[in-house]
Coordinates of C-alpha atoms in Angstrom, one line a residue:
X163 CA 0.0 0.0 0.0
X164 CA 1.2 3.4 -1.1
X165 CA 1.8 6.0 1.8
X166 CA 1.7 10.1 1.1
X167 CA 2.9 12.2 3.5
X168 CA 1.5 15.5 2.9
X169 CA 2.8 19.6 4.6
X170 CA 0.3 18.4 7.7
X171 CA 2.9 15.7 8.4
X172 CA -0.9 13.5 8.1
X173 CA -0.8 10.2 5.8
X174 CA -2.9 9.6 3.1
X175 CA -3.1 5.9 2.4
X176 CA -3.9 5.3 -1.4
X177 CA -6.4 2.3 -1.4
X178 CA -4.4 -1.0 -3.3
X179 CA -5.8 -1.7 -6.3
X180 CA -8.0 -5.1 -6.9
X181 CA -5.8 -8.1 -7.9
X182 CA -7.4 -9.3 -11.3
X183 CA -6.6 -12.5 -13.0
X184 CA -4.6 -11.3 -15.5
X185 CA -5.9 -14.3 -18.3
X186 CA -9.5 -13.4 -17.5
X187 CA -9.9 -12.0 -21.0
X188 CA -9.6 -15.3 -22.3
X189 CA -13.1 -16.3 -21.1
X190 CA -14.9 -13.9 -23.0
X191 CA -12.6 -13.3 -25.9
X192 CA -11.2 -16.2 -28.5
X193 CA -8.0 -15.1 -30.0
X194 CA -7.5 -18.1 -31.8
X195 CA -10.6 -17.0 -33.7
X196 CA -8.9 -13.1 -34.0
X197 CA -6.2 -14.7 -35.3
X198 CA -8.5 -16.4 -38.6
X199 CA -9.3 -13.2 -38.9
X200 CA -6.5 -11.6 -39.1
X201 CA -5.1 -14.7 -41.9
X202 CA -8.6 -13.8 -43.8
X203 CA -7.8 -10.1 -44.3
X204 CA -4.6 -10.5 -45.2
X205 CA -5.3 -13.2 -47.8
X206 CA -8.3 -10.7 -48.9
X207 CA -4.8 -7.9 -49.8
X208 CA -4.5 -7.8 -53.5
X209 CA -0.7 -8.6 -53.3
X210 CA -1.2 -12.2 -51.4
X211 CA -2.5 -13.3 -54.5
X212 CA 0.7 -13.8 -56.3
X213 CA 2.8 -13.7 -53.6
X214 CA 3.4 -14.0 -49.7
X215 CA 5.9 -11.4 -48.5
X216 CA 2.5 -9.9 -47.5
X217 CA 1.5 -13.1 -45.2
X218 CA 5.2 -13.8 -44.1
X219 CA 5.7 -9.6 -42.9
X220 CA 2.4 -9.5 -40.7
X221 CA 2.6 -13.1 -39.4
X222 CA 5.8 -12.5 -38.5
X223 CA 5.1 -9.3 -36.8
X224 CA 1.9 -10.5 -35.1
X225 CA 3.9 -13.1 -33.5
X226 CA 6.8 -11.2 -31.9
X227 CA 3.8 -8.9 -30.3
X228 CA 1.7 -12.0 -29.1
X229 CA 5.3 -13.4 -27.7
X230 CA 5.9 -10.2 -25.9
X231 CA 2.3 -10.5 -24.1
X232 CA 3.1 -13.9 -22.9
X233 CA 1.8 -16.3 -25.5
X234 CA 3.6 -19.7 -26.8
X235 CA 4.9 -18.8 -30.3
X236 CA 6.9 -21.5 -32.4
X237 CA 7.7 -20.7 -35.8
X238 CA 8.3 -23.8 -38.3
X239 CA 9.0 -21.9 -41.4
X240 CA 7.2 -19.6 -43.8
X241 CA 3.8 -18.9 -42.8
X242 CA 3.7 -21.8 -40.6
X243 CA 3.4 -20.7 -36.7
X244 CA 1.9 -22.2 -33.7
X245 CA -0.1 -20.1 -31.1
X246 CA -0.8 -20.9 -27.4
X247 CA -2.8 -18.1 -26.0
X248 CA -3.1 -19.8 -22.6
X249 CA -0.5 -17.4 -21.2
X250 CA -1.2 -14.4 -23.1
X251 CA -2.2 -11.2 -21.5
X252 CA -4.7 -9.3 -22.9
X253 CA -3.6 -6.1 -25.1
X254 CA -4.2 -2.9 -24.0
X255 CA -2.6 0.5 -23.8
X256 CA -0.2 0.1 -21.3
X257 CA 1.6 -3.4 -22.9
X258 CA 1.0 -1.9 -26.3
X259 CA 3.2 1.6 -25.8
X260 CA 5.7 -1.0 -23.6
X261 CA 5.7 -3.2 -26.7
X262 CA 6.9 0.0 -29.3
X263 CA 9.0 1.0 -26.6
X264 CA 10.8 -2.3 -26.5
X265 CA 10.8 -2.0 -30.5
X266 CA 12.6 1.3 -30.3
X267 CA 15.2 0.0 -28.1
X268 CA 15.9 -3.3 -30.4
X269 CA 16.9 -0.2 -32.7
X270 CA 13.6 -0.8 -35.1
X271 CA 13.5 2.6 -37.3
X272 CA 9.9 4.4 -36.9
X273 CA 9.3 2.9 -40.4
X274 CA 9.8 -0.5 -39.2
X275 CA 7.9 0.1 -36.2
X276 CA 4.7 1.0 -38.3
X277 CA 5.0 -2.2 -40.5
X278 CA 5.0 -4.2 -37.1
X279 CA 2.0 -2.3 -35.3
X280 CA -0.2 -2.5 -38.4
X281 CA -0.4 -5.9 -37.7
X282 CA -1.0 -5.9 -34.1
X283 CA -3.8 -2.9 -34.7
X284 CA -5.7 -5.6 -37.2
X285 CA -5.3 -8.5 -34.8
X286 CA -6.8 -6.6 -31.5
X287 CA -9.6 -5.0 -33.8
X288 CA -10.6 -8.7 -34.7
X289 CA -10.1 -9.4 -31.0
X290 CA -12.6 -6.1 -30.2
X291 CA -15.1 -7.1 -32.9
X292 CA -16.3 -10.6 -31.5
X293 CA -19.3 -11.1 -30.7
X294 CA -19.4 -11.9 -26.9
X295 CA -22.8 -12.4 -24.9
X296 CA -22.3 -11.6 -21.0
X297 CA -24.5 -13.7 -18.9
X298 CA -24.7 -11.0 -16.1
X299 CA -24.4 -7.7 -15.1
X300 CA -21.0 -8.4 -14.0
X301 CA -20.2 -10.1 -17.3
X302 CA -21.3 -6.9 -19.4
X303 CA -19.0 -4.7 -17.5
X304 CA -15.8 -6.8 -17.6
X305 CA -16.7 -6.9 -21.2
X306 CA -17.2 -3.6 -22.0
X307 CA -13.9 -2.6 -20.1
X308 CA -11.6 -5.2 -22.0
X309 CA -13.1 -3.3 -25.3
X310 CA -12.2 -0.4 -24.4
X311 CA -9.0 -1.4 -23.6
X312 CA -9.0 -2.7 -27.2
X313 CA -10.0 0.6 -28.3
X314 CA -7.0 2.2 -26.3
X315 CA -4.2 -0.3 -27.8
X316 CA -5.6 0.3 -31.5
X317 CA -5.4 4.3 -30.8
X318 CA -1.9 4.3 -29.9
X319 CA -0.1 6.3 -32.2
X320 CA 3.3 5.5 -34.2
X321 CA 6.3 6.8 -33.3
X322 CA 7.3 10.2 -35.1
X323 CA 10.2 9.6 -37.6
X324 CA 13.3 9.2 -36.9
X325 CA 14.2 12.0 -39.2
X326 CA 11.8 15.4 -41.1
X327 CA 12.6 16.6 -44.1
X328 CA 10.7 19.2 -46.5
X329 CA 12.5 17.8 -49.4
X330 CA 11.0 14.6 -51.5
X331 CA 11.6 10.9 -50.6
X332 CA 13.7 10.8 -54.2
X333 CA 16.5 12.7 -52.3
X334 CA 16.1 11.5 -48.6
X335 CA 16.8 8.0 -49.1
X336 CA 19.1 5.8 -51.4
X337 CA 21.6 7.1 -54.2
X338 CA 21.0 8.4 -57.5
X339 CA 23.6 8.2 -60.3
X340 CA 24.4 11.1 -62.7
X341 CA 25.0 10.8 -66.3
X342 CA 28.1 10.8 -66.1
X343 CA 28.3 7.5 -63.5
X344 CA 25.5 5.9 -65.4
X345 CA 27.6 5.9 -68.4
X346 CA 30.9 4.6 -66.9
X347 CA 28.4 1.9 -65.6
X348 CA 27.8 0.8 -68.9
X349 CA 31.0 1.4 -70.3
X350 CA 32.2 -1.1 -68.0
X351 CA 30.9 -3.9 -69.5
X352 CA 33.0 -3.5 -72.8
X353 CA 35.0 -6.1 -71.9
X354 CA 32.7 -8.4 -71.2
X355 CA 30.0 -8.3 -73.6
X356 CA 30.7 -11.7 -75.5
X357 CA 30.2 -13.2 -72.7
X358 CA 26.4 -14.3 -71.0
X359 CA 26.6 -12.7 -67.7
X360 CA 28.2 -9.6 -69.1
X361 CA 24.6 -9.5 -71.7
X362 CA 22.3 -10.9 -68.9
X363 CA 23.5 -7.8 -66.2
X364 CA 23.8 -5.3 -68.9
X365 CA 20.6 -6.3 -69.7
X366 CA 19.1 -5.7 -66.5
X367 CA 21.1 -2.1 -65.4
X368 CA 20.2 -0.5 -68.4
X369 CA 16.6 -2.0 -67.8
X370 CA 16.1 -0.8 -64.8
X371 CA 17.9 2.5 -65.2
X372 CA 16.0 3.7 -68.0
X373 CA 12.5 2.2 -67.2
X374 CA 12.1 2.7 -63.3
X375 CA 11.0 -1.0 -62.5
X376 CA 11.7 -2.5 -59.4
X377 CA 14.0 -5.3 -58.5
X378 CA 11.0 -7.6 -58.3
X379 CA 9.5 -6.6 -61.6
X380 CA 12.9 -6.8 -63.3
X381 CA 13.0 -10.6 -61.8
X382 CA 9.3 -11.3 -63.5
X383 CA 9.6 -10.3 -66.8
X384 CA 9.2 -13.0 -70.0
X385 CA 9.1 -12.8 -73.3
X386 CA 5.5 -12.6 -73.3
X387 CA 4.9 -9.6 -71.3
X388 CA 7.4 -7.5 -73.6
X389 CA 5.4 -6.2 -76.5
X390 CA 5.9 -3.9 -79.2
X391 CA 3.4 -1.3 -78.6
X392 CA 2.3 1.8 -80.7
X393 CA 5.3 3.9 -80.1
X394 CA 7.8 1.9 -78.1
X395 CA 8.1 -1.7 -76.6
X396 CA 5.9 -1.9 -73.4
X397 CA 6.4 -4.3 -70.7
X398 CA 3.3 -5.4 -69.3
X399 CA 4.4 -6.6 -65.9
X400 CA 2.9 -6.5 -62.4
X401 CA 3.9 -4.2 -60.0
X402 CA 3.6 -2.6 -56.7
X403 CA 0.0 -3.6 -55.4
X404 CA -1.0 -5.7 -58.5
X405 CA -0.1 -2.5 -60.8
X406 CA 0.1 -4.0 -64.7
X407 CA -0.3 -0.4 -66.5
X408 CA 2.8 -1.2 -68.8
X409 CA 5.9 0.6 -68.6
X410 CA 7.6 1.7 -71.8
X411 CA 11.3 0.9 -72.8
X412 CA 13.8 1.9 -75.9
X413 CA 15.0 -0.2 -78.4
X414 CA 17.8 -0.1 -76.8
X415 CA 16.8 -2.1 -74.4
X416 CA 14.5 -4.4 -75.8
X417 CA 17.9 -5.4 -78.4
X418 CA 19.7 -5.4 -75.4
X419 CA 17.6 -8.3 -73.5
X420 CA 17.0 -10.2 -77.1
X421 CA 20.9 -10.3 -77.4
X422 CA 21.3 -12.1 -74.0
X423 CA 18.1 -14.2 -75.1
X424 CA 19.3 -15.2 -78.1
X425 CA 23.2 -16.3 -76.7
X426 CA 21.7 -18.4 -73.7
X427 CA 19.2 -19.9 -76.3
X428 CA 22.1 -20.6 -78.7
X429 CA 23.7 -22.8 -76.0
X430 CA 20.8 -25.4 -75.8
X431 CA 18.9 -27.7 -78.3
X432 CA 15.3 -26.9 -79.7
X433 CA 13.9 -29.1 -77.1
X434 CA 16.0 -28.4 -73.8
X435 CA 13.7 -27.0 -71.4
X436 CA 15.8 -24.7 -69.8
X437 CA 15.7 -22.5 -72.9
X438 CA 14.2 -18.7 -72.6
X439 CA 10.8 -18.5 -74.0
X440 CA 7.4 -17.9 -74.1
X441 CA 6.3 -16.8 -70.0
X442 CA 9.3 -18.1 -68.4
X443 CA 11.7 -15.1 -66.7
X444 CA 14.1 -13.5 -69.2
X445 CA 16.5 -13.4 -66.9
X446 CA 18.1 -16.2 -65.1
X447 CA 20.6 -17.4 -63.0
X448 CA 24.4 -18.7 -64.0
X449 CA 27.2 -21.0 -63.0
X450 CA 31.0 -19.2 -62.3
X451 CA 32.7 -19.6 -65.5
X452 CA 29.5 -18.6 -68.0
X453 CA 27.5 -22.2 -67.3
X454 CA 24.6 -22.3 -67.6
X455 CA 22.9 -24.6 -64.6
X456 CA 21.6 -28.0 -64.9
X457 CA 18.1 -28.6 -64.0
X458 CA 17.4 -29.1 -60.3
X459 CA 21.4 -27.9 -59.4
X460 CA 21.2 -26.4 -56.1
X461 CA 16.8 -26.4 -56.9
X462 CA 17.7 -24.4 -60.4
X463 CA 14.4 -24.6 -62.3
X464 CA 14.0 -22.4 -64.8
X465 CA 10.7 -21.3 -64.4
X466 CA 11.6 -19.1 -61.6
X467 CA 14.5 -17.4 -62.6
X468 CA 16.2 -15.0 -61.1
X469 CA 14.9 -13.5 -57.8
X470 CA 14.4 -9.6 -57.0
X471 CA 17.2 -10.9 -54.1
X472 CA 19.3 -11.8 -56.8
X473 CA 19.1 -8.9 -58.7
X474 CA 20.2 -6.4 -55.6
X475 CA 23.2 -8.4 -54.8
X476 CA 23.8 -8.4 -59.0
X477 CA 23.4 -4.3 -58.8
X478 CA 25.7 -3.6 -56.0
X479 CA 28.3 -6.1 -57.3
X480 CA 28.5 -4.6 -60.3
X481 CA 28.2 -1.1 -59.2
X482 CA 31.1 -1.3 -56.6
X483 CA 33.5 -2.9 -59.6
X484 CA 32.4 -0.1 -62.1
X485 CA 31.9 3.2 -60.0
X486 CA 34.1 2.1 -56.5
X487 CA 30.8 2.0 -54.4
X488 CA 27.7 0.0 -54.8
X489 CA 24.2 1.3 -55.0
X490 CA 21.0 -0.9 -54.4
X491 CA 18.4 -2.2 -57.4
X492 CA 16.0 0.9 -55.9
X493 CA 18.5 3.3 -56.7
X494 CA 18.2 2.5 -60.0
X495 CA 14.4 3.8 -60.3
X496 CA 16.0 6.8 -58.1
X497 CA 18.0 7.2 -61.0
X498 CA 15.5 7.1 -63.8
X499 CA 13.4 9.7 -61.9
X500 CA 16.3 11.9 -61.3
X501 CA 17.5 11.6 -64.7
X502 CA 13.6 12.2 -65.8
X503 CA 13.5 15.5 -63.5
X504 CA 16.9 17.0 -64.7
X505 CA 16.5 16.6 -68.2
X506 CA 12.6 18.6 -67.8
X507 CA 10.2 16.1 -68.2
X508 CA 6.7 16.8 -67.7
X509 CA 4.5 15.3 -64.4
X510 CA 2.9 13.3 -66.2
X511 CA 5.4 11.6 -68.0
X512 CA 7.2 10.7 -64.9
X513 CA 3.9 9.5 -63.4
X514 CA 3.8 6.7 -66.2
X515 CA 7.4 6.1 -66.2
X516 CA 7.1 4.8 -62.5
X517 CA 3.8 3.8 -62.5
X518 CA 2.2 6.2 -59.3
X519 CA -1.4 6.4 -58.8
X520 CA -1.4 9.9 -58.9
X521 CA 0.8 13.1 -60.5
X522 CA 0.6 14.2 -56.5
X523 CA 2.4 11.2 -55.4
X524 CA 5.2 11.9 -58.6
X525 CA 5.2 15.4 -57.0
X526 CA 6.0 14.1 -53.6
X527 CA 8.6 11.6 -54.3
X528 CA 10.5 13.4 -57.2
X529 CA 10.0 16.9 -56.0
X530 CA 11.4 20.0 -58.0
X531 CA 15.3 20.4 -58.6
X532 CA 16.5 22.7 -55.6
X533 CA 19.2 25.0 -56.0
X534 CA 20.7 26.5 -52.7
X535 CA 22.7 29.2 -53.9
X536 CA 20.2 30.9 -54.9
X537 CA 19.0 31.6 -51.6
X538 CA 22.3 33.1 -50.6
X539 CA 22.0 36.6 -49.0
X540 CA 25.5 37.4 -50.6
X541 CA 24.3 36.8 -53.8
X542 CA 22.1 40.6 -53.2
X543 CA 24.1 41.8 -50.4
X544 CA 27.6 43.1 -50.3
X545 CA 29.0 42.2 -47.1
X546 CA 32.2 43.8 -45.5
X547 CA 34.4 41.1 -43.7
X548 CA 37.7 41.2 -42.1
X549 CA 40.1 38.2 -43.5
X550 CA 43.5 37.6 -41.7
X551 CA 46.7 38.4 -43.1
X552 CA 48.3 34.7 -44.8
X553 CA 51.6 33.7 -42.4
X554 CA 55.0 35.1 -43.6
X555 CA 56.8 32.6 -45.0
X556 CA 60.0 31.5 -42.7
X557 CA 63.1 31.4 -45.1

C-alpha cells in the first residue's frame, strides 16, 4: 500500500488496487478465432494473391507482439506458426506503448515500427469485434472494459520519424547516379560483352535505369509480357499492389535483352527445357565460369529465374567494380526519376514512367530540382568582412 505524506505531516493511504486474474480475458474473448481473422484479411490484400511477402511480414510481426504479451509462439518456417494463447495477456494500452518502446530499443527505425503495429492494430480490432454475450451484469462490464482497452491499444499512435525533411523521398533516401556515372556503368561492361553474364547484367542495369522497374519486376519479366506497342516496346508486368499499367522501354533495351536471349538460347537444343521462352523469366541465374545450370542444381528450375534478391546483390556487385561504391536495385528507379526530373520532363510523364497512382504522389517523391545558392543573401548583399593576413613565409 502506497503512503503520502502531505505539509500536515498526516498520511494519506492510497487504497491498493484489486488483484485481477490477469488471463480473465480469455473467457470472453477467443484469439485463436482473432487470429483467422486476421489470416482472412490478409489473404483478402490484392498482393497475397501472387505472392506472400504480404503473409510472411504481418505473421511475422503478429507473433513477436503475441510473444511479448506472454503467448507460446513457435515458428516452423514460412507462414507456418503455432499459437498458445493460454499465457497471453490481454492487449491494452499500457503493454502496447511498452511493446513499441521495446521495438525502439531493439533499434527498429519508426518505419519499421509502423509495419509491425499494423499488424498488431488488425489482430486486436478482430479481437474487439467478437461477438461476446455476457450472462450477467458483471459479465457486461468486464466486457465492456476489456473493449475499451482494445479501443486504447488500437489508438496508440506510431512513433514520429526518426528524421523530417521538406524535401522529396527521391532525395532523402538511397543514391542516385548522374549521367556521367550511369555511363561509366555501362562502359564497364566492354570487356565483357561476349560473354552471358556480361549480356544478362547489362541487360538488367540498363533496364532498370531507364524504365524505373523494381527489382522484383525486373525478376518477373518474359518474353510474353514485352510487346511492341504503338510507339515503343511496353512491358506489361505486375507491379507494386498488383499494378500492370505497362511501362515503356527503348529499343535499346529491348535489343539489349534479345541479345542475352538469343546467346543463352544458342547454348541449348530446340527441345532443352531450360531454354528462354514464351512466359518463363528472361532473366536467369548462372554458373561461375559462364555455365549455364543443370536442372534441379542447387533447386535451379528455370521457371523461376532470377529472384528480386538476386538482382540487388547483382546491382551492388556490379556497381562497386564499375563506380568504386555499390548502390541498391531501388537506386536504379531513383535514377530514372532523377534523370527524368533534370533533363525537364513533364509530371505526367514521370507518373507513367514509374507507374504512381497519382501526379501528387510523382510530385512528392520526385519533388522540384532545388538550388541553394540561390537563396544566398550574398548573392544581393555586399558584405564587409575582415580576413586575416596569410603567415609570412620562414626562409
Amino acid at each position: 500500500m502506497l503512503s503520502i505524506t502531505n505539509s500536515n505531516t498526516s498520511i494519506v493511504h492510497a487504497p491498493a488496487r484489486p488483484q485481477v486474474d490477469p488471463f480473465l480475458w480469455l473467457h470472453y474473448f477467443d484469439p485463436q478465432l482473432a487470429l483467422q481473422d486476421f489470416v482472412n484479411y490478409i489473404e483478402t490484400l490484392p498482393s497475397s494473391r501472387h505472392e506472400r511477402h504480404t503473409m510472411h511480414a504481418y505473421m511475422g510481426s503478429l507473433a513477436d507482439f503475441c510473444a511479448h504479451l506472454g503467448a507460446t509462439v513457435n515458428h516452423y518456417g514460412g507462414e507456418d506458426y503455432d499459437f498458445d494463447f493460454s499465457t497471453m495477456h490481454a492487449p491494452n494500452h499500457h503493454n502496447t506503448q511498452r511493446y513499441m518502446a521495446d521495438l525502439k530499443r531493439r533499434g527498429l527505425s519508426s518505419s519499421t515500427i509502423q509495419r509491425y503495429m499494423a499488424a498488431v492494430r488488425h489482430f486486436v480490432r478482430a479481437l474487439e469485434m467478437q461477438e461476446v454475450y455476457p450472462q450477467s451484469g458483471t459479465d457486461f462490464v468486464l466486457i465492456m472494459e476489456m473493449q475499451r482497452q482494445f479501443r486504447q491499444a488500437i489508438a496508440i499512435k506510431n512513433p514520429a520519424p526518426d528524421r523530417t525533411s521538406n524535401r522529396p523521398a527521391l532525395e532523402q533516401h538511397g543514391q542516385r547516379l548522374n549521367l556521367i556515372e550511369v555511363n561509366r556503368l555501362f562502359e564497364y561492361f566492354a570487356d565483357e560483352i561476349d560473354t552471358l553474364i556480361g549480356q544478362r547484367d547489362l541487360a538488367i542495369l540498363y533496364l532498370g535505369i531507364t524504365s524505373g522497374l523494381r527489382a522484383a519486376e525486373l525478376a518477373r519479366i518474359t518474353l510474353d509480357n514485352i510487346r511492341e506497342g504503338k510507339d515503343c516496346y511496353e512491358v506489361h508486368v505486375r507491379g507494386k499492389r498488383n499494378n500492370f499499367d505497362p511501362v515503356g522501354i527503348d529499343t535499346e533495351a529491348y535489343d539489349l535483352i534479345m541479345q542475352y536471349v538469343t546467346t543463352w538460347n544458342n547454348r541449348l537444343t530446340e527441345d532443352d527445357p531450360r531454354r528462354i521462352e514464351g512466359s518463363k523469366p528472361v532473366f536467369q541465374p548462372l554458373l561461375k565460369g559462364d555455365h549455364i545450370p543443370a536442372l534441379g542444381l542447387r533447386g535451379y528450375d528455370p521457371a523461376s529465374g532470377l529472384t528480386a534478391r538476386a538482382i540487388l546483390k547483382l546491382v551492388a556487385r556490379r556497381t562497386e567494380a564499375a563506380l568504386n561504391h555499390p548502390i541498391t536495385a531501388h537506386d536504379m528507379r531513383r535514377t530514372c526519376a532523377y534523370l527524368m526530373r533534370s533533363n525537364g520532363y513533364e509530371w505526367d510523364l514521370i507518373r507513367d514512367q514509374l507507374r504512381h497512382r497519382s501526379i501528387g504522389t510523382t510530385e512528392r517523391y520526385v519533388g522540384r530540382e532545388q538550388d541553394l545558392s540561390r537563396a544566398l543573401l550574398s548573392r544581393v548583399v555586399e558584405f564587409t568582412v575582415p580576413h586575416a593576413q596569410p603567415p609570412a613565409v620562414q626562409s
